[in-house]
Amino acid sequence: MKKSIALTLLIAGALGAAASAHADPRARFMAANCAYCHGPDGHSRGAVPSLAGLEAKYFVDQMKAFRDGSRPATVMQKHAMGYTEAEYEALGKWFESHK
Amino acid sequence: MTIDRREFLKVSAGAAGAVTLSGLAGCATTSVAGGKAKVIVVGAGFGGSTFARYMKMWSPETEVTVIEPLGQFVSCPFSNTVLAGTNKMEDITMPYDYIKKVVDNWVTDTVTAIDNEKRTVTTAGGKTLAYDRLVLAGGIELLFDKVQGYDAEAQKTIKHAWKASPDQTGVLRKQLEAMPDGGTFVMSVPMSPYRCPPGPYERACQVATYFKKAKPKSKIIVLDGNPDIASKKGLFLAAWKKHYGYGTPDSMIDYRPNNMPRAVDAKKMTVGTEFDDVKGDVINVVPPMRAATVCGLAGVRNGNNGSWCAIDYLTFESKEVPNVHILGDSALTNFPKSGSVANNTGKMCAYAMSEMFAGRQPDPSPVVTNTCYSAGSDSVAFHVATVFRWDPEKKALVPPKGANGVSKEESELEMAYMESWAKNVWADTLGLPENYNYTAKG
Ligand SMILES: Cc1cc2nc3c(=O)[nH]c(=O)nc-3n(C[C@H](O)[C@H](O)[C@H](O)COP(=O)(O)OP(=O)(O)OC[C@H]3O[C@@H](n4cnc5c(N)ncnc54)[C@H](O)[C@@H]3O)c2cc1C
């Protein structure tokens, strides 16, 4: 019993370390897709809003609102249609954790 | 030790059971086994600089060397606003200082030879450098000899301004300034596919916006090799009508489709098409183009009748030569040849390569995007935006339903976004700091 818990912890620890070492490279790459308009790491240099530090839930809600048209947009409806809801979540998490 | 690299790739790929990604799986293993992987990037434009910056971010242990002859970055995006007089050459010129600090080696030189077997590149300055992976991001080669009379002498007078530089964009602006009111500006649109599909039509708008203010009796003749406006057609026609009288007898713009420039005469100041010789006070002919010369050196210009470079969409690796990746305008893809795409696919290649170097498979279903603004006047702009996703059946990146389209109409808001886009894409490509002092305006 004890042994198996220790083993589980060991494995979880190793996985955790591995995961944080290359924390979701796909989310990181997709977040970088946004940079040419929203700035490197989500820090905009112009009129387009920054994404860095946004709350994940707010980010996801906005993407859904762009997709269904309830938030008016210029380019964003097209971009929202190009990603899945799971990807909105992954992107939201990434921007939330990068201030 | 006796096993050669190619054989090793086949073996390890077979073991991994990856058929389509065979070369890649193997390479990830070899690079790690061989210690620090060496990547050489040829060309520090939108594709090459972005790749180099992100590769160092996502695979810091990889040694990245950039080879680029130019001392500064001059942006093609926004260069049409220099023709309008809204911006000056210095406003679209940015330093390489920041990106230089990010990479391991920066070589100010031109690549003149590539040895695919030895995996080395040689420069005009006589340096020979070895790589594990080579990234070719040299942009485009302009084919002057496809236009009769467009020789070195004629090129002193007739500018293409399709690679922004003081000698091209800067001189063309001076020619427009020197042109008398009532003069004629003759410009051309190359046959698709070419760098920046909306660029020529935007150029007509930007020169017209200058003429409207400074030389209102002047005319613009657009000689288009294509049968119709190749990009954002409805939006350009609306802008031409609204701002420059298009469709009326007083139209400033005279648009002529199916008029491929076949000859130029810099003394008589004419452009010859199949139909007639068109006389201009200022002539701006963009010759046909193909993937950069450096792609020819590597033998990767294998697609579209030897014009562009066929690539594997998941890695941007050449379909012809292993370990050579092609970015930006040189690649044969279904994406528009834009700075946004060069920037975004630069990251995609860095993502795939950093995964491979870490011993993993590249993402089998990547997402890339294009967002491209055009200025209809000195105060309004409009866009095309597309998301491309991997489609396993088509084996290509294609837009899902609804993820592709253009503006409903031009707007001042989009001009503000266009200016913002430029500052952000320059920052993202060149690693400019947040307090960088931009002077360009939309
Ligand atoms: C008028 C105009 C307007 C445009 N407007 C827009 C716009 O609004 N939005 C947009 O997204 N795109 C726009 N574009 C398109 C954009 O400029 C290109 O798509 C983009 O520059 C392509 O990037 P690249 O990295 O392939 O090539 P480039 O940016 O041209 O970079 C190539 C680099 O390679 C170097 N090089 C070449 N050969 C060698 C060699 N042998 N050795 C070493 N270095 C070498 C060159 O010096 C150069 O620096 C516009 C283009 C034009 C002409």
Coordinates of C-alpha atoms and ligand atoms in Angstrom, one line a residue:
Chain A
M1 CA 0.0 0.0 0.0
K2 CA 2.6 2.5 1.2
K3 CA 4.9 1.4 -1.5
S4 CA 2.3 1.9 -4.3
I5 CA 1.5 5.4 -3.0
A6 CA 5.2 6.3 -3.0
L7 CA 5.5 4.9 -6.5
T8 CA 2.5 6.9 -7.7
L9 CA 3.9 10.0 -6.2
L10 CA 7.2 9.3 -7.8
I11 CA 5.6 8.8 -11.2
A12 CA 3.4 11.9 -10.8
G13 CA 6.3 13.9 -9.7
A14 CA 8.3 12.8 -12.7
L15 CA 5.5 13.5 -15.0
G16 CA 4.9 16.9 -13.4
A17 CA 8.5 17.8 -13.8
A18 CA 8.4 16.7 -17.4
A19 CA 5.2 18.6 -18.1
S20 CA 6.5 21.9 -16.7
A21 CA 9.8 21.5 -18.5
H22 CA 8.1 21.7 -21.8
A23 CA 4.7 23.2 -20.6
D24 CA 2.2 22.5 -23.4
P25 CA 4.4 23.4 -26.4
R26 CA 1.3 23.3 -28.6
A27 CA -0.5 26.0 -26.5
R28 CA 2.7 28.0 -26.5
F29 CA 2.9 27.8 -30.3
M30 CA -0.8 28.7 -30.8
A31 CA -0.4 31.7 -28.4
A32 CA 2.6 32.8 -30.5
N33 CA 0.2 32.7 -33.6
C34 CA -1.5 35.8 -32.0
A35 CA 1.7 37.8 -31.7
Y36 CA 1.8 39.6 -35.1
C37 CA -1.4 41.5 -34.1
H38 CA -1.4 41.3 -30.2
G39 CA 2.4 41.6 -29.7
P40 CA 5.1 39.3 -28.6
D41 CA 3.9 37.2 -25.6
G42 CA 0.6 39.1 -25.8
H43 CA 2.2 42.5 -25.1
S44 CA 0.7 44.8 -27.8
R45 CA 2.6 47.9 -29.0
G46 CA -0.4 49.5 -30.6
A47 CA -4.2 49.8 -30.7
V48 CA -4.9 46.1 -30.7
P49 CA -5.4 44.9 -27.1
S50 CA -2.8 43.0 -25.2
L51 CA -3.6 39.4 -24.2
A52 CA -0.9 38.9 -21.5
G53 CA -2.4 38.4 -18.1
L54 CA -6.1 38.1 -19.2
E55 CA -8.2 35.8 -17.0
A56 CA -8.6 32.5 -18.8
K57 CA -12.4 32.6 -18.4
Y58 CA -12.6 36.1 -19.8
F59 CA -10.5 35.0 -22.8
V60 CA -12.6 31.9 -23.5
D61 CA -15.9 33.9 -23.2
Q62 CA -14.6 36.5 -25.6
M63 CA -13.6 33.9 -28.2
K64 CA -17.0 32.3 -27.9
A65 CA -18.6 35.7 -28.3
F66 CA -16.5 36.4 -31.4
R67 CA -17.5 33.0 -32.8
D68 CA -21.2 33.4 -32.4
G69 CA -21.1 37.1 -33.4
S70 CA -22.4 38.5 -30.1
R71 CA -19.2 40.5 -29.8
P72 CA -18.8 42.6 -33.0
A73 CA -15.4 42.2 -34.6
T74 CA -13.2 43.0 -37.6
V75 CA -10.9 40.0 -37.9
M76 CA -11.7 38.1 -34.8
Q77 CA -14.7 36.1 -35.9
K78 CA -12.6 34.5 -38.6
H79 CA -9.9 33.7 -36.1
A80 CA -12.4 32.3 -33.5
M81 CA -13.9 30.0 -36.2
G82 CA -10.4 28.5 -36.8
Y83 CA -9.9 27.1 -33.2
T84 CA -11.7 24.6 -31.1
E85 CA -13.2 25.3 -27.7
A86 CA -10.5 23.1 -26.1
E87 CA -8.0 25.3 -27.9
Y88 CA -9.6 28.5 -26.5
E89 CA -9.1 27.0 -23.0
A90 CA -5.5 26.1 -23.7
L91 CA -4.8 29.6 -25.0
G92 CA -6.7 31.2 -22.2
K93 CA -4.6 29.4 -19.7
W94 CA -1.4 30.3 -21.5
F95 CA -2.2 34.0 -21.5
E96 CA -3.4 34.0 -17.9
S97 CA -0.1 32.6 -16.8
H98 CA 2.0 35.0 -18.9
K99 CA 1.6 38.5 -17.4
Chain B
M1 CA 30.1 4.7 -36.6
T2 CA 30.0 2.9 -39.9
I3 CA 26.3 3.5 -40.3
D4 CA 25.7 6.5 -42.5
R5 CA 23.3 9.2 -41.5
R6 CA 20.6 8.4 -44.1
E7 CA 20.7 4.7 -43.2
F8 CA 20.5 5.6 -39.5
L9 CA 17.4 7.7 -40.3
K10 CA 15.7 4.9 -42.1
V11 CA 16.4 2.5 -39.3
S12 CA 15.3 4.6 -36.4
A13 CA 12.2 5.7 -38.3
G14 CA 11.3 2.1 -39.0
A15 CA 11.6 1.3 -35.4
A16 CA 9.4 4.2 -34.4
G17 CA 6.9 3.0 -37.0
A18 CA 6.5 6.5 -38.3
V19 CA 6.1 6.3 -42.1
T20 CA 5.3 9.8 -43.2
L21 CA 7.5 11.5 -40.7
S22 CA 10.4 9.1 -41.1
G23 CA 13.2 11.5 -41.7
L24 CA 12.2 13.7 -38.9
A25 CA 12.0 11.1 -36.2
G26 CA 15.5 9.9 -37.1
C27 CA 16.9 13.4 -37.2
A28 CA 15.7 14.2 -33.7
T29 CA 17.7 11.3 -32.5
T30 CA 20.8 12.0 -34.4
S31 CA 20.9 15.7 -33.4
V32 CA 20.6 14.8 -29.7
A33 CA 23.2 12.1 -30.1
G34 CA 25.6 14.4 -31.8
G35 CA 25.4 17.0 -29.0
K36 CA 24.4 20.6 -29.6
A37 CA 22.4 20.9 -32.9
K38 CA 23.5 23.5 -35.3
V39 CA 21.0 25.4 -37.3
I40 CA 21.9 28.0 -40.0
V41 CA 19.3 30.5 -41.1
V42 CA 19.8 32.2 -44.4
G43 CA 18.0 35.6 -44.6
A44 CA 16.8 37.8 -41.7
G45 CA 13.5 39.0 -43.2
F46 CA 10.1 38.1 -41.7
G47 CA 10.5 34.4 -42.0
G48 CA 14.2 34.0 -41.0
S49 CA 14.3 36.4 -38.1
T50 CA 11.1 35.1 -36.6
F51 CA 12.3 31.5 -36.9
A52 CA 15.7 32.4 -35.3
R53 CA 14.1 34.2 -32.4
Y54 CA 11.6 31.5 -31.5
M55 CA 14.1 28.7 -32.0
K56 CA 16.3 30.2 -29.4
M57 CA 13.2 30.6 -27.1
W58 CA 11.9 27.1 -27.6
S59 CA 15.2 25.2 -28.0
P60 CA 17.8 27.4 -26.2
E61 CA 20.5 24.7 -26.4
T62 CA 20.4 24.7 -30.2
E63 CA 23.2 26.8 -31.8
V64 CA 21.5 29.3 -34.2
T65 CA 23.5 31.2 -36.8
V66 CA 21.9 33.8 -39.0
I67 CA 23.5 34.9 -42.3
E68 CA 22.1 38.2 -43.8
P69 CA 23.9 40.8 -46.0
L70 CA 21.9 43.8 -45.1
G71 CA 22.8 46.0 -42.1
Q72 CA 19.2 46.9 -41.3
F73 CA 15.7 45.5 -41.7
V74 CA 13.6 47.5 -44.3
S75 CA 9.9 46.5 -44.2
C76 CA 7.9 45.9 -47.4
P77 CA 4.7 46.1 -45.4
F78 CA 4.0 49.9 -45.0
S79 CA 6.4 50.7 -47.9
N80 CA 3.5 51.8 -50.0
T81 CA 2.7 54.5 -47.5
V82 CA 6.2 55.9 -48.2
L83 CA 5.1 56.3 -51.8
A84 CA 2.1 58.2 -50.5
G85 CA 4.3 60.5 -48.4
T86 CA 2.7 59.4 -45.1
N87 CA 5.9 57.8 -44.0
K88 CA 9.6 58.1 -44.8
M89 CA 12.2 55.3 -45.5
E90 CA 13.5 55.7 -41.9
D91 CA 10.0 55.0 -40.5
I92 CA 10.0 51.5 -42.1
T93 CA 13.6 50.8 -41.3
M94 CA 14.4 48.9 -38.1
P95 CA 17.7 47.7 -36.5
Y96 CA 18.9 44.1 -36.3
D97 CA 20.6 44.9 -32.9
Y98 CA 18.0 43.1 -30.8
I99 CA 17.7 39.9 -32.8
K100 CA 21.5 39.8 -33.0
K101 CA 21.7 39.5 -29.2
V102 CA 19.3 36.6 -29.2
V103 CA 21.1 34.3 -31.6
D104 CA 24.5 32.6 -31.2
N105 CA 26.2 33.9 -34.4
W106 CA 25.3 36.7 -36.8
V107 CA 27.2 36.7 -40.1
T108 CA 26.8 39.8 -42.3
D109 CA 27.3 38.1 -45.6
T110 CA 25.6 36.5 -48.6
V111 CA 25.4 32.7 -49.1
T112 CA 26.8 31.8 -52.4
A113 CA 27.1 28.0 -52.3
I114 CA 25.4 25.1 -50.5
D115 CA 26.7 21.5 -50.3
N116 CA 23.8 19.3 -49.4
E117 CA 26.0 16.2 -48.9
K118 CA 28.6 17.8 -46.6
R119 CA 25.8 20.0 -45.1
T120 CA 27.8 23.2 -45.4
V121 CA 27.1 26.7 -46.7
T122 CA 29.7 29.1 -48.2
T123 CA 29.5 32.8 -48.2
A124 CA 30.7 35.5 -50.6
G125 CA 33.2 36.5 -47.9
G126 CA 34.7 33.0 -48.1
K127 CA 33.4 31.5 -44.9
T128 CA 32.2 27.9 -44.9
L129 CA 29.9 26.9 -42.1
A130 CA 28.4 23.5 -41.2
Y131 CA 24.8 22.7 -40.2
D132 CA 22.5 19.9 -39.0
R133 CA 19.5 21.8 -40.3
L134 CA 19.4 24.6 -42.8
V135 CA 16.6 27.2 -43.0
L136 CA 16.3 29.1 -46.3
A137 CA 14.3 32.3 -45.9
G138 CA 15.7 34.4 -48.7
G139 CA 12.4 35.9 -50.0
I140 CA 12.2 36.2 -53.8
E141 CA 14.3 36.5 -56.9
L142 CA 13.1 39.0 -59.4
L143 CA 13.4 37.8 -63.0
F144 CA 14.4 40.9 -65.0
D145 CA 15.3 39.0 -68.1
K146 CA 11.7 37.9 -68.5
V147 CA 10.9 41.6 -69.5
Q148 CA 12.7 42.7 -72.6
G149 CA 14.9 45.7 -72.1
Y150 CA 14.8 45.5 -68.3
D151 CA 18.6 45.4 -68.1
A152 CA 21.0 46.9 -65.6
E153 CA 20.9 50.3 -67.4
A154 CA 17.1 50.4 -67.5
Q155 CA 17.0 49.4 -63.8
K156 CA 18.6 52.7 -62.9
T157 CA 15.5 54.5 -64.1
I158 CA 12.7 51.9 -63.7
K159 CA 12.2 50.7 -60.2
H160 CA 10.2 47.7 -59.0
A161 CA 10.1 48.6 -55.3
W162 CA 9.1 45.0 -54.5
K163 CA 12.0 44.7 -52.2
A164 CA 11.8 47.8 -50.1
S165 CA 15.1 49.8 -50.0
P166 CA 16.2 53.4 -50.3
D167 CA 17.4 52.6 -53.9
Q168 CA 13.9 51.2 -54.8
T169 CA 11.1 52.5 -52.7
G170 CA 13.0 55.7 -51.8
V171 CA 13.9 56.5 -55.5
L172 CA 10.4 55.7 -56.7
R173 CA 9.0 58.2 -54.1
K174 CA 11.5 60.9 -55.4
Q175 CA 10.4 60.2 -59.0
L176 CA 6.7 60.6 -58.0
E177 CA 7.6 63.9 -56.3
A178 CA 9.4 65.1 -59.3
M179 CA 6.6 64.2 -61.7
P180 CA 4.6 67.2 -63.0
D181 CA 0.9 67.5 -62.3
G182 CA -1.0 65.9 -65.2
G183 CA 1.7 63.2 -65.5
T184 CA 1.1 59.5 -65.9
F185 CA 2.3 56.8 -63.5
V186 CA 2.4 53.4 -65.1
M187 CA 2.7 50.4 -62.7
S188 CA 2.3 46.7 -63.1
V189 CA 1.0 43.6 -61.3
P190 CA 2.9 40.3 -61.8
M191 CA 1.2 37.0 -62.6
S192 CA 0.1 35.0 -59.5
P193 CA 1.5 33.6 -57.4
Y194 CA 3.6 36.6 -56.3
R195 CA 4.8 38.3 -53.1
C196 CA 1.8 40.1 -51.4
P197 CA -1.3 39.6 -53.6
P198 CA -3.1 42.8 -52.5
G199 CA 0.2 44.9 -52.6
P200 CA 0.0 46.2 -56.1
Y201 CA -3.7 47.4 -55.7
E202 CA -2.8 49.0 -52.4
R203 CA 0.1 50.7 -54.2
A204 CA -2.4 52.2 -56.7
C205 CA -4.4 53.5 -53.7
Q206 CA -1.4 55.0 -52.0
V207 CA 0.0 56.7 -55.1
A208 CA -3.5 58.0 -55.8
T209 CA -3.9 59.4 -52.3
Y210 CA -0.7 61.4 -52.9
F211 CA -1.7 62.6 -56.4
K212 CA -5.2 63.6 -55.1
K213 CA -3.5 66.0 -52.7
A214 CA -0.4 67.1 -54.6
K215 CA -1.1 66.5 -58.4
P216 CA -4.8 66.0 -58.9
K217 CA -4.6 66.1 -62.7
S218 CA -2.3 63.0 -62.8
K219 CA -3.3 59.5 -63.9
I220 CA -2.3 56.0 -62.8
I221 CA -2.3 53.1 -65.3
V222 CA -2.3 49.7 -63.7
L223 CA -1.1 47.0 -66.1
D224 CA -2.2 43.7 -64.6
G225 CA -0.9 40.4 -66.0
N226 CA -3.8 38.6 -64.3
P227 CA -7.3 38.4 -65.7
D228 CA -8.7 40.3 -62.7
I229 CA -7.9 42.0 -59.4
A230 CA -6.1 39.1 -57.6
S231 CA -7.0 40.0 -54.0
K232 CA -9.7 41.8 -51.9
K233 CA -11.3 42.8 -55.2
G234 CA -14.6 44.2 -53.9
L235 CA -12.8 46.3 -51.3
F236 CA -10.3 47.7 -53.7
L237 CA -12.9 48.6 -56.3
A238 CA -15.0 50.3 -53.6
A239 CA -12.0 52.3 -52.5
W240 CA -11.1 53.3 -56.0
K241 CA -14.7 54.4 -56.6
K242 CA -15.1 56.2 -53.4
H243 CA -11.7 58.0 -53.3
Y244 CA -10.4 58.2 -56.8
G245 CA -13.4 58.4 -59.1
Y246 CA -13.0 54.9 -60.5
G247 CA -15.8 54.2 -63.0
T248 CA -16.2 57.8 -64.0
P249 CA -14.5 59.6 -67.0
D250 CA -12.4 61.5 -64.4
S251 CA -11.1 58.3 -62.7
M252 CA -7.5 58.8 -61.5
I253 CA -7.0 55.0 -61.9
D254 CA -7.1 53.2 -65.3
Y255 CA -7.1 49.5 -64.5
R256 CA -6.1 47.1 -67.4
P257 CA -6.4 43.4 -66.7
N258 CA -4.7 40.8 -69.0
N259 CA -1.9 43.4 -69.7
M260 CA 1.3 41.7 -68.9
P261 CA 4.4 43.9 -69.3
R262 CA 6.6 42.2 -71.8
A263 CA 9.1 45.0 -72.5
V264 CA 10.3 48.2 -71.1
D265 CA 12.1 51.1 -72.7
A266 CA 13.7 53.4 -70.2
K267 CA 14.7 56.0 -72.8
K268 CA 11.3 56.3 -74.5
M269 CA 9.7 55.7 -71.1
T270 CA 7.3 53.0 -72.3
V271 CA 6.0 49.7 -71.2
G272 CA 5.1 47.2 -73.9
T273 CA 2.3 44.8 -73.5
E274 CA 0.8 42.3 -76.0
F275 CA -1.5 45.1 -77.2
D276 CA 0.4 48.4 -77.2
D277 CA 3.2 50.6 -75.8
V278 CA 2.1 52.5 -72.8
K279 CA 3.9 55.8 -72.1
G280 CA 4.6 57.0 -68.6
D281 CA 6.3 59.8 -66.8
V282 CA 7.2 57.4 -64.0
I283 CA 7.3 53.7 -64.6
N284 CA 7.2 51.0 -61.9
V285 CA 7.4 47.5 -63.3
V286 CA 7.5 44.4 -61.0
P287 CA 9.1 41.6 -63.0
P288 CA 8.0 38.0 -62.7
M289 CA 9.5 36.3 -59.6
R290 CA 10.4 33.0 -58.1
A291 CA 11.9 31.6 -54.9
A292 CA 15.1 33.2 -53.8
T293 CA 18.3 32.5 -55.6
V294 CA 19.7 30.7 -52.5
C295 CA 17.0 28.1 -52.9
G296 CA 18.4 27.4 -56.4
L297 CA 21.8 26.8 -54.8
A298 CA 20.3 24.0 -52.6
G299 CA 18.4 22.5 -55.5
V300 CA 15.1 22.9 -53.7
R301 CA 13.3 25.1 -56.2
N302 CA 11.4 22.0 -57.5
G303 CA 7.7 23.1 -57.4
N304 CA 5.5 25.0 -59.9
N305 CA 7.8 24.5 -62.9
G306 CA 10.9 25.2 -60.9
S307 CA 9.7 28.5 -59.5
W308 CA 8.9 27.7 -55.8
C309 CA 9.9 25.2 -53.2
A310 CA 7.7 22.2 -52.3
I311 CA 7.7 21.6 -48.6
D312 CA 6.2 19.2 -46.0
Y313 CA 3.5 21.2 -44.3
L314 CA 4.2 19.9 -40.9
T315 CA 7.9 20.9 -40.7
F316 CA 8.5 23.2 -43.8
E317 CA 11.3 20.7 -44.7
S318 CA 12.0 20.5 -48.5
K319 CA 10.4 17.6 -50.3
E320 CA 13.5 17.4 -52.4
V321 CA 16.5 17.7 -50.0
P322 CA 16.4 16.5 -46.4
N323 CA 17.5 18.8 -43.5
V324 CA 16.7 21.9 -45.6
H325 CA 13.7 23.9 -44.6
I326 CA 12.1 26.7 -46.6
L327 CA 10.3 29.6 -45.1
G328 CA 8.4 32.7 -46.2
D329 CA 7.7 33.7 -49.8
S330 CA 10.1 31.0 -51.3
A331 CA 7.8 28.2 -50.1
L332 CA 5.2 26.6 -52.4
T333 CA 2.0 26.7 -50.3
N334 CA -1.6 27.6 -50.5
F335 CA -1.0 30.6 -48.2
P336 CA -0.7 34.1 -49.5
K337 CA 2.9 35.3 -49.7
S338 CA 2.7 37.7 -46.8
G339 CA 4.8 39.0 -43.9
S340 CA 2.2 37.6 -41.5
V341 CA 2.5 34.1 -43.0
A342 CA 6.3 34.3 -43.1
N343 CA 6.2 35.3 -39.4
N344 CA 3.7 32.7 -38.4
T345 CA 5.2 29.8 -40.4
G346 CA 8.7 30.8 -39.0
K347 CA 7.3 30.0 -35.6
M348 CA 5.7 26.8 -36.9
C349 CA 9.0 25.6 -38.2
A350 CA 10.7 26.5 -34.9
Y351 CA 8.0 24.6 -33.1
A352 CA 8.4 21.5 -35.3
M353 CA 12.2 21.6 -35.1
S354 CA 12.4 22.2 -31.4
E355 CA 10.0 19.2 -30.8
M356 CA 12.2 17.0 -33.1
F357 CA 15.4 18.1 -31.3
A358 CA 13.7 17.2 -28.0
G359 CA 13.2 13.7 -29.3
R360 CA 9.5 14.1 -30.0
Q361 CA 7.4 14.1 -33.1
P362 CA 6.4 17.4 -34.6
D363 CA 2.7 18.4 -34.0
P364 CA 0.7 16.3 -36.5
S365 CA -2.1 18.9 -36.8
P366 CA -0.7 22.5 -36.5
V367 CA -2.7 25.7 -37.0
V368 CA -1.3 28.8 -38.8
T369 CA -2.9 32.1 -39.6
N370 CA -2.7 35.1 -42.0
T371 CA -4.0 38.6 -41.3
C372 CA -3.2 41.1 -43.9
Y373 CA -4.3 44.7 -44.0
S374 CA -4.3 47.0 -47.0
A375 CA -4.6 50.8 -46.9
G376 CA -7.3 52.2 -49.2
S377 CA -6.3 55.8 -48.6
D378 CA -4.3 57.7 -46.0
S379 CA -7.0 57.1 -43.4
V380 CA -8.8 53.8 -44.0
A381 CA -7.8 50.2 -44.3
F382 CA -9.4 46.7 -44.7
H383 CA -8.2 43.1 -44.1
V384 CA -8.2 39.5 -45.2
A385 CA -7.9 37.0 -42.3
T386 CA -7.6 33.2 -42.5
V387 CA -6.9 30.3 -40.1
F388 CA -5.3 27.3 -41.8
R389 CA -5.6 23.9 -40.1
W390 CA -4.2 20.5 -40.9
D391 CA -6.6 18.4 -43.0
P392 CA -5.4 14.7 -42.9
E393 CA -7.4 13.8 -46.0
K394 CA -6.1 16.7 -48.2
K395 CA -2.7 16.5 -46.5
A396 CA -2.7 20.3 -46.4
L397 CA -3.5 23.2 -44.2
V398 CA -6.9 24.5 -45.1
P399 CA -9.4 27.0 -43.5
P400 CA -12.3 25.5 -41.6
K401 CA -15.7 26.9 -42.4
G402 CA -16.0 30.5 -41.5
A403 CA -12.3 30.9 -40.8
N404 CA -11.5 32.9 -43.9
G405 CA -12.8 36.2 -45.2
V406 CA -12.4 39.9 -45.7
S407 CA -13.7 43.2 -44.2
K408 CA -17.3 44.1 -44.9
E409 CA -16.0 47.6 -45.7
E410 CA -13.1 49.9 -45.2
S411 CA -12.7 51.8 -41.9
E412 CA -10.6 54.1 -39.9
L413 CA -10.6 51.6 -37.1
E414 CA -8.8 49.1 -39.4
M415 CA -6.2 51.7 -40.2
A416 CA -5.4 51.9 -36.5
Y417 CA -5.3 48.1 -36.4
M418 CA -3.0 48.1 -39.5
E419 CA -0.6 50.5 -37.8
S420 CA -0.7 48.3 -34.6
W421 CA -0.1 45.2 -36.7
A422 CA 3.0 46.7 -38.2
K423 CA 4.5 47.6 -34.8
N424 CA 3.7 44.2 -33.4
V425 CA 4.9 42.1 -36.3
W426 CA 8.2 44.2 -36.4
A427 CA 8.6 43.6 -32.6
D428 CA 7.8 39.9 -32.9
T429 CA 10.1 39.4 -35.8
L430 CA 13.0 41.4 -34.7
G431 CA 12.7 41.2 -30.9
L432 CA 12.2 44.9 -30.5
P433 CA 11.7 45.9 -26.8
E434 CA 8.4 47.2 -25.5
N435 CA 9.8 50.8 -25.2
Y436 CA 11.1 50.8 -28.9
N437 CA 10.5 54.2 -30.4
Y438 CA 8.4 53.6 -33.6
T439 CA 7.9 56.6 -35.9
A440 CA 5.7 54.9 -38.6
K441 CA 2.1 56.0 -38.7
G442 CA -1.0 54.6 -40.4
Ligands
LIG1 C1 4.8 46.7 -51.4 C2 4.6 45.5 -50.5 C3 3.7 45.6 -49.4 C4 3.5 44.5 -48.6 N1 2.6 44.6 -47.6 C5 2.4 43.6 -46.7 C6 1.5 43.7 -45.6 O1 0.9 44.8 -45.4 N2 1.3 42.7 -44.8 C7 2.0 41.5 -45.0 O2 1.8 40.6 -44.2 N3 2.9 41.4 -46.0 C8 3.1 42.4 -46.9 N4 4.0 42.2 -47.9 C9 4.7 40.9 -48.1 C10 5.9 40.7 -47.3 O3 6.9 41.8 -47.4 C11 6.6 39.4 -47.7 O4 5.7 38.4 -47.7 C12 7.7 39.0 -46.7 O5 8.7 40.0 -46.7 C13 8.3 37.7 -46.9 O6 9.2 37.4 -45.9 P1 10.5 36.5 -46.3 O7 11.2 36.2 -45.0 O8 10.1 35.4 -47.2 O9 11.4 37.4 -47.2 P2 12.1 38.8 -46.9 O10 11.4 39.5 -45.8 O11 12.3 39.5 -48.2 O12 13.5 38.5 -46.4 C14 14.5 37.8 -47.1 C15 15.9 38.1 -46.6 O13 16.8 37.2 -47.1 C16 18.0 37.9 -47.3 N5 18.8 37.1 -48.3 C17 18.4 36.8 -49.6 N6 19.3 36.1 -50.2 C18 20.3 35.8 -49.3 C19 21.5 35.1 -49.4 N7 21.9 34.4 -50.5 N8 22.3 35.0 -48.3 C20 21.9 35.7 -47.1 N9 20.7 36.4 -47.0 C21 19.9 36.5 -48.1 C22 17.6 39.3 -47.8 O14 18.6 40.2 -47.7 C23 16.4 39.5 -46.9 O15 16.7 40.3 -45.8 C24 4.3 43.3 -48.8 C25 5.2 43.2 -49.8 C26 5.4 44.3 -50.7 C27 6.4 44.2 -51.8

